[in-house]
């Protein structure tokens, strides 16, 4: 089976080679980490400490690791945690967010790369975030004596139907996993129906709630608020994790409302760094004054006042890893990736701060969270640019509506806390027992 998978992966890479080369030349993607990805030459661990290898594919999953690492460090400070990721954006964030941990690119799911990486890391436990089911990596972990856990497990309807078509393969993979900590009962039952051993599947809740900051006065948000020169009576409309054409929709809402509400401020945070320049061109074309987040930082580093211009009411956040802090400045929040085909982005962070939250109709990646928020009247769905403008207008004209919406969102997040501790309660015995289930 490993050799068949290797052949399939090679064929897929060959078929995708023109596109991969184009992305590498045009956008600089896939250039880093060749030795780690294709050969498994990751940093060699030399200590004899108990080791947990945590894998998170990109930005969303890496943010998810923060509360998990915090609880693990508190409860087992003598253990060593190393972190792998897949994307260049994820690597940049991981190095910035987890400077005290070894960070590396995860090997691609070739058997030789996975085995080499396992020999170099020698973990006692491999922890995969959400839906990272890589057969050769999981097999290599088992062969090396490490146990395997899937945390914050989710299996959306699309993925579930896709996996059912290859159930014989996926069931063999799932049987090699020692713990599947699912977000809810629906996901848990889907894992069981695909062949996971029933005794390994438990419901622990979504750790995404635990990772959310609830205090608007946290140091990161306070610093960003000062940097942007937000006044106490400013109303910040923040569109975060956006993709095209969501920045255009948010800008249209701002343009329609800026004269009636002169204290309205707009903050745009595109999801991917390679879109910063295209959003900058959009703002240039608007003819309105605007500023870049990196310009503010440069002014501060060069000795000038690290502040935005009071004449500019639009800010483009062209940095990675700060969105959590910026959400704390928002009174009105639009969560991106929800007008197009991305399937939505994490709406818990602005909800936890008590912002008036809205998002588009395409949020299947967060279907369970969206359903919970809508059931609790903690968010609003806007289907297009016109409805986004209408939502922002209502929040400005009816501040009591915005405040009530935000309070329901904040209370909902508070009621969901605790999944990380429940997950760690399940992870610790896997390591401490030292016995792998077969």
Coordinates of C-alpha atoms in Angstrom, one line a residue:
X1 CA 0.0 0.0 0.0
X2 CA 2.7 2.6 0.8
X3 CA 4.3 2.0 -2.6
X4 CA 1.0 2.4 -4.4
X5 CA 0.4 5.7 -2.6
X6 CA 3.9 6.8 -3.5
X7 CA 3.1 6.1 -7.2
X8 CA -0.2 8.0 -7.0
X9 CA 1.5 11.0 -5.4
X10 CA 4.2 11.1 -8.0
X11 CA 1.7 10.9 -10.8
X12 CA -0.4 13.7 -9.2
X13 CA 2.7 15.9 -8.9
X14 CA 3.7 15.3 -12.5
X15 CA 0.2 16.1 -13.7
X16 CA 0.2 19.3 -11.6
X17 CA 3.8 20.3 -12.5
X18 CA 3.0 23.1 -15.0
X19 CA 0.7 24.7 -12.5
X20 CA 3.2 24.3 -9.6
X21 CA 6.0 25.8 -11.7
X22 CA 3.7 28.7 -12.6
X23 CA 2.8 29.3 -9.0
X24 CA 6.5 29.1 -8.0
X25 CA 7.6 31.6 -10.7
X26 CA 4.6 34.0 -10.4
X27 CA 3.9 34.0 -6.7
X28 CA 7.0 32.4 -5.1
X29 CA 5.1 29.4 -3.7
X30 CA 6.5 26.0 -3.1
X31 CA 10.1 27.1 -3.2
X32 CA 11.0 26.6 0.5
X33 CA 11.5 23.4 2.4
X34 CA 12.4 21.0 -0.5
X35 CA 14.6 18.8 1.7
X36 CA 12.0 18.5 4.4
X37 CA 9.0 18.0 2.1
X38 CA 10.5 15.5 -0.4
X39 CA 13.2 13.8 1.7
X40 CA 12.0 14.1 5.3
X41 CA 15.2 16.0 6.3
X42 CA 13.7 17.9 9.2
X43 CA 15.6 19.3 12.2
X44 CA 17.1 16.4 14.1
X45 CA 16.0 16.3 17.7
X46 CA 18.9 15.5 20.1
X47 CA 17.2 15.7 23.5
X48 CA 15.8 12.7 25.4
X49 CA 12.7 14.5 26.5
X50 CA 9.3 13.1 25.8
X51 CA 8.3 14.6 22.5
X52 CA 4.9 15.5 20.9
X53 CA 4.9 16.4 17.2
X54 CA 2.0 18.7 16.4
X55 CA 1.1 19.1 12.7
X56 CA -1.1 22.0 11.5
X57 CA -1.4 22.5 7.8
X58 CA -1.7 26.3 7.7
X59 CA -2.7 29.5 9.5
X60 CA -6.1 28.4 10.9
X61 CA -4.8 25.2 12.3
X62 CA -1.7 26.9 13.7
X63 CA -3.8 29.3 15.6
X64 CA -5.7 26.4 17.0
X65 CA -2.5 25.0 18.5
X66 CA -2.0 28.0 20.8
X67 CA -4.4 26.9 23.6
X68 CA -3.4 23.3 23.2
X69 CA 0.3 24.2 23.6
X70 CA -0.5 26.4 26.6
X71 CA -2.4 23.6 28.4
X72 CA 0.3 21.0 27.5
X73 CA 3.1 23.2 28.8
X74 CA 1.2 24.0 32.0
X75 CA 0.5 20.3 32.7
X76 CA 3.7 18.7 31.4
X77 CA 6.4 21.4 31.3
X78 CA 9.1 18.8 30.9
X79 CA 7.8 17.6 27.6
X80 CA 9.1 18.9 24.3
X81 CA 6.6 20.0 21.6
X82 CA 7.7 20.4 17.9
X83 CA 5.5 21.9 15.2
X84 CA 5.2 21.2 11.5
X85 CA 3.2 23.0 8.9
X86 CA 2.7 22.8 5.1
X87 CA 2.5 26.3 3.6
X88 CA 4.9 29.2 3.5
X89 CA 2.3 31.4 5.2
X90 CA 1.9 28.8 7.9
X91 CA 5.7 28.7 8.4
X92 CA 6.0 32.4 8.7
X93 CA 3.2 32.5 11.3
X94 CA 4.6 29.5 13.2
X95 CA 8.0 31.0 13.6
X96 CA 6.5 34.3 14.8
X97 CA 3.8 32.8 17.0
X98 CA 5.8 29.9 18.6
X99 CA 9.5 31.1 18.8
X100 CA 10.3 28.7 21.7
X101 CA 9.5 25.6 19.6
X102 CA 11.2 23.8 16.8
X103 CA 9.2 24.6 13.6
X104 CA 9.6 22.8 10.3
X105 CA 7.9 21.9 7.0
X106 CA 6.0 18.6 7.3
X107 CA 7.2 16.0 4.8
X108 CA 4.9 15.2 1.9
X109 CA 3.2 11.9 2.3
X110 CA 5.9 9.8 0.6
X111 CA 6.8 6.7 2.7
X112 CA 10.5 7.5 2.6
X113 CA 10.1 11.1 3.6
X114 CA 7.7 10.3 6.5
X115 CA 10.0 7.5 7.8
X116 CA 13.1 9.8 7.7
X117 CA 11.2 12.6 9.5
X118 CA 10.1 10.2 12.2
X119 CA 13.6 8.9 12.8
X120 CA 14.9 12.5 13.1
X121 CA 12.1 13.7 15.5
X122 CA 11.5 10.5 17.4
X123 CA 8.2 11.6 18.9
X124 CA 6.1 9.6 21.4
X125 CA 2.9 11.1 20.0
X126 CA 1.9 12.6 16.6
X127 CA -1.0 15.1 16.9
X128 CA -2.8 16.0 13.7
X129 CA -5.2 18.9 13.6
X130 CA -8.7 18.6 12.2
X131 CA -8.7 16.5 9.0
X132 CA -5.0 15.8 8.2
X133 CA -5.3 12.1 7.3
X134 CA -2.0 11.3 5.6
X135 CA -1.7 7.5 5.3
X136 CA 2.1 7.2 5.1
X137 CA 2.8 9.7 7.8
X138 CA 0.4 7.9 10.1
X139 CA 1.8 4.5 9.2
X140 CA 5.4 5.8 9.8
X141 CA 4.4 7.1 13.2
X142 CA 3.1 3.6 14.2
X143 CA 6.1 1.8 12.8
X144 CA 8.4 4.1 14.9
X145 CA 6.4 3.4 18.1
X146 CA 4.6 6.7 18.3
X147 CA 0.9 6.9 18.9
X148 CA -1.3 9.1 16.7
X149 CA -4.1 11.4 17.7
X150 CA -6.5 13.6 15.6
X151 CA -7.6 16.6 17.6
X152 CA -10.5 19.0 17.0
X153 CA -11.6 16.5 14.4
X154 CA -14.1 17.5 11.9
X155 CA -15.5 15.8 8.8
X156 CA -17.7 18.1 6.7
X157 CA -20.4 16.7 4.5
X158 CA -18.3 17.0 1.3
X159 CA -15.2 15.4 2.8
X160 CA -17.4 12.6 4.3
X161 CA -19.0 11.7 0.9
X162 CA -15.6 11.9 -0.7
X163 CA -14.0 9.5 1.8
X164 CA -16.9 7.1 1.5
X165 CA -15.9 6.5 -2.1
X166 CA -12.5 5.2 -0.9
X167 CA -13.7 3.7 2.4
X168 CA -11.4 0.6 2.2
X169 CA -8.4 2.9 2.1
X170 CA -9.6 5.4 4.6
X171 CA -10.7 2.8 7.1
X172 CA -7.2 1.3 7.2
X173 CA -5.8 4.8 7.9
X174 CA -8.4 5.5 10.7
X175 CA -7.7 2.1 12.4
X176 CA -4.1 3.2 12.9
X177 CA -5.2 6.3 14.9
X178 CA -5.3 5.9 18.6
X179 CA -7.5 8.9 19.4
X180 CA -10.0 10.9 17.4
X181 CA -11.2 13.9 19.4
X182 CA -14.2 15.1 17.4
X183 CA -15.8 18.5 17.7
X184 CA -19.4 17.1 17.9
X185 CA -21.5 14.0 17.7
X186 CA -22.1 14.3 13.9
X187 CA -18.4 14.3 13.1
X188 CA -17.8 11.5 15.6
X189 CA -20.4 9.3 13.9
X190 CA -18.9 10.0 10.5
X191 CA -15.5 8.9 11.6
X192 CA -17.0 5.7 13.1
X193 CA -18.9 5.0 9.9
X194 CA -15.7 5.3 7.8
X195 CA -14.0 2.6 9.9
X196 CA -12.5 4.3 12.9
X197 CA -12.4 2.0 16.0
X198 CA -15.4 3.1 18.1
X199 CA -13.4 3.1 21.4
X200 CA -10.9 5.7 19.9
X201 CA -13.6 8.2 19.0
X202 CA -14.7 10.8 21.6
X203 CA -16.4 14.1 21.5
X204 CA -14.4 16.9 23.2
X205 CA -15.9 20.0 21.5
X206 CA -14.2 22.6 19.4
X207 CA -10.9 24.0 20.6
X208 CA -11.4 27.0 18.4
X209 CA -13.6 28.5 21.1
X210 CA -10.8 28.2 23.6
X211 CA -8.3 29.9 21.4
X212 CA -10.4 33.1 21.2
X213 CA -9.3 36.2 23.1
X214 CA -12.2 37.9 24.9
X215 CA -10.6 40.9 26.5
X216 CA -10.4 43.9 24.2
X217 CA -7.9 45.4 26.6
X218 CA -5.3 42.8 25.8
X219 CA -1.8 44.2 25.1
X220 CA -1.8 43.3 21.4
X221 CA -5.1 45.0 20.7
X222 CA -4.3 48.0 22.8
X223 CA -1.0 48.5 20.9
X224 CA -2.8 48.2 17.5
X225 CA -5.5 50.6 18.6
X226 CA -2.8 53.2 19.5
X227 CA -0.9 52.5 16.3
X228 CA -4.0 53.1 14.2
X229 CA -5.0 56.1 16.3
X230 CA -8.6 54.8 16.9
X231 CA -10.5 57.3 19.1
X232 CA -12.9 56.1 21.7
X233 CA -15.9 57.2 19.7
X234 CA -14.6 55.7 16.4
X235 CA -16.7 52.8 15.0
X236 CA -14.4 50.3 13.4
X237 CA -15.7 48.2 10.6
X238 CA -13.2 45.4 10.0
X239 CA -13.4 42.9 7.1
X240 CA -11.0 40.1 7.9
X241 CA -9.6 37.0 6.2
X242 CA -11.0 38.3 3.0
X243 CA -10.7 37.2 -0.6
X244 CA -11.8 38.8 -3.8
X245 CA -14.4 40.4 -4.2
X246 CA -15.0 40.9 -0.5
X247 CA -12.6 43.8 -0.1
X248 CA -14.5 45.6 -2.8
X249 CA -17.8 44.9 -1.1
X250 CA -16.4 46.2 2.3
X251 CA -15.0 49.3 0.5
X252 CA -18.4 49.9 -1.2
X253 CA -20.1 49.8 2.2
X254 CA -17.7 52.3 3.7
X255 CA -18.0 54.7 0.7
X256 CA -21.8 54.6 1.0
X257 CA -21.8 55.4 4.7
X258 CA -18.7 57.4 5.4
X259 CA -20.3 60.8 4.9
X260 CA -23.3 60.1 7.1
X261 CA -21.1 58.6 9.9
X262 CA -17.8 60.5 9.9
X263 CA -16.5 58.3 12.8
X264 CA -16.7 55.2 10.8
X265 CA -13.3 53.5 10.2
X266 CA -12.5 50.7 7.7
X267 CA -9.9 48.0 8.3
X268 CA -9.2 45.4 5.6
X269 CA -7.2 42.2 6.4
X270 CA -6.8 40.0 3.3
X271 CA -6.5 36.3 3.9
X272 CA -3.4 35.8 1.8
X273 CA -0.2 37.9 1.6
X274 CA 0.0 37.5 -2.2
X275 CA -3.2 39.7 -2.5
X276 CA -1.9 42.7 -0.5
X277 CA -0.8 44.5 -3.6
X278 CA -4.1 43.9 -5.5
X279 CA -6.1 45.2 -2.6
X280 CA -3.7 48.2 -2.4
X281 CA -4.5 48.9 -6.1
X282 CA -8.2 48.7 -5.3
X283 CA -7.7 51.4 -2.6
X284 CA -5.7 53.6 -4.9
X285 CA -8.4 53.4 -7.5
X286 CA -11.0 54.5 -4.9
X287 CA -9.3 57.9 -4.6
X288 CA -9.7 57.9 -0.8
X289 CA -6.8 58.4 1.6
X290 CA -5.6 55.1 3.1
X291 CA -2.6 53.6 4.9
X292 CA -0.7 50.4 5.1
X293 CA -0.1 48.6 8.4
X294 CA 3.6 48.0 7.5
X295 CA 4.0 51.8 6.9
X296 CA 3.0 52.4 10.5
X297 CA 5.5 49.9 11.7
X298 CA 8.3 51.4 9.6
X299 CA 7.6 54.8 11.0
X300 CA 7.9 53.5 14.5
X301 CA 11.1 51.6 13.7
X302 CA 12.7 54.7 12.1
X303 CA 12.1 56.7 15.2
X304 CA 9.0 58.6 14.1
X305 CA 5.6 58.5 15.7
X306 CA 4.2 55.0 15.2
X307 CA 0.8 56.2 14.4
X308 CA -1.6 56.4 11.6
X309 CA -2.6 59.7 10.0
X310 CA -5.8 61.1 11.5
X311 CA -6.9 62.1 8.0
X312 CA -7.0 58.5 6.8
X313 CA -10.0 56.4 7.7
X314 CA -9.0 53.3 5.8
X315 CA -6.2 50.9 6.9
X316 CA -4.9 47.9 4.9
X317 CA -3.3 45.3 7.3
X318 CA -0.5 43.9 5.1
X319 CA 1.0 41.7 7.8
X320 CA 0.6 38.1 8.8
X321 CA -0.5 36.9 12.3
X322 CA -2.1 40.0 13.7
X323 CA -5.7 39.5 12.8
X324 CA -6.6 38.2 16.3
X325 CA -5.4 41.5 17.8
X326 CA -7.2 43.6 15.1
X327 CA -10.5 41.8 15.7
X328 CA -10.4 43.3 19.2
X329 CA -10.6 46.8 17.7
X330 CA -13.7 46.0 15.7
X331 CA -17.3 47.0 16.5
X332 CA -18.7 45.7 13.2
X333 CA -17.1 42.5 11.7
X334 CA -17.3 40.9 8.4
X335 CA -15.7 37.4 8.3
X336 CA -14.3 36.7 4.8
X337 CA -13.9 33.7 2.6
X338 CA -17.7 33.5 2.7
X339 CA -18.8 35.2 -0.6
X340 CA -16.7 32.9 -2.8
X341 CA -15.7 29.2 -2.8
X342 CA -13.4 29.1 0.2
X343 CA -16.1 27.9 2.6
X344 CA -15.6 30.6 5.2
X345 CA -13.1 31.5 7.9
X346 CA -13.1 31.5 11.6
X347 CA -15.9 33.7 13.0
X348 CA -15.2 32.9 16.6
X349 CA -12.6 35.5 17.2
X350 CA -14.7 38.6 16.5
X351 CA -17.7 36.9 18.3
X352 CA -15.6 36.4 21.4
X353 CA -14.8 40.1 21.5
X354 CA -18.5 41.0 21.3
X355 CA -18.4 42.5 17.8
X356 CA -21.5 42.6 15.7
X357 CA -20.6 39.7 13.3
X358 CA -21.7 39.0 9.8
X359 CA -20.5 36.7 7.1
X360 CA -21.5 35.5 3.6
X361 CA -23.6 32.4 2.7
X362 CA -20.7 30.1 1.8
X363 CA -19.4 28.9 5.2
X364 CA -19.5 25.1 4.9
X365 CA -16.0 24.8 6.5
X366 CA -17.6 26.1 9.7
X367 CA -21.1 24.7 9.3
X368 CA -21.4 23.6 12.9
X369 CA -20.2 26.9 14.4
X370 CA -22.4 28.9 12.0
X371 CA -25.4 26.8 12.9
X372 CA -24.8 27.4 16.6
X373 CA -24.3 31.1 16.2
X374 CA -27.4 31.5 14.1
X375 CA -29.4 29.5 16.5
X376 CA -28.3 31.8 19.3
X377 CA -28.9 35.0 17.1
X378 CA -25.2 35.8 17.5
X379 CA -24.5 36.6 13.8
X380 CA -26.1 37.6 10.6
X381 CA -25.7 36.2 7.1
X382 CA -25.3 38.7 4.3
X383 CA -25.6 37.3 0.8
X384 CA -24.0 40.1 -1.3
X385 CA -22.4 43.5 -1.3
X386 CA -25.8 45.3 -0.9
X387 CA -26.7 43.3 2.2
X388 CA -23.3 43.9 3.7
X389 CA -23.9 47.6 3.3
X390 CA -27.3 47.3 4.8
X391 CA -25.9 45.4 7.8
X392 CA -23.3 48.0 8.5
X393 CA -25.8 50.8 8.1
X394 CA -28.2 49.1 10.6
X395 CA -25.4 48.7 13.1
X396 CA -24.5 52.4 12.8
X397 CA -28.1 53.6 12.9
X398 CA -29.2 51.2 15.7
X399 CA -26.3 50.8 18.1
X400 CA -28.5 48.9 20.5
X401 CA -29.0 46.2 17.8
X402 CA -25.3 45.9 17.2
X403 CA -24.6 45.8 21.0
X404 CA -27.2 43.1 21.6
X405 CA -25.9 41.0 18.6
X406 CA -22.3 41.3 20.0
X407 CA -23.3 40.4 23.5
X408 CA -25.1 37.3 22.4
X409 CA -22.0 36.3 20.4
X410 CA -19.7 36.9 23.4
X411 CA -21.9 34.9 25.7
X412 CA -22.1 32.0 23.3
X413 CA -18.3 31.7 23.1
X414 CA -18.0 31.8 26.8
X415 CA -20.5 28.9 27.1
X416 CA -18.4 26.7 24.8
X417 CA -15.1 26.9 26.6
X418 CA -13.2 23.8 27.9
X419 CA -12.6 21.7 24.8
X420 CA -8.8 22.0 25.1
X421 CA -8.6 20.7 28.6
X422 CA -10.9 17.8 27.7
X423 CA -8.6 17.0 24.7
X424 CA -5.4 17.1 26.8
X425 CA -7.1 14.8 29.3
X426 CA -7.3 12.3 26.5
X427 CA -3.8 12.9 25.1
X428 CA -1.8 12.5 28.3
X429 CA -2.6 8.8 28.8
X430 CA -1.6 8.0 25.2
X431 CA 1.9 9.1 26.0
X432 CA 2.1 8.0 29.6
X433 CA 0.9 4.5 29.1
X434 CA 3.7 3.8 26.6
X435 CA 1.6 1.0 25.1
X436 CA 0.3 1.3 21.6
X437 CA -3.0 -0.2 20.7
X438 CA -3.0 -2.6 17.7

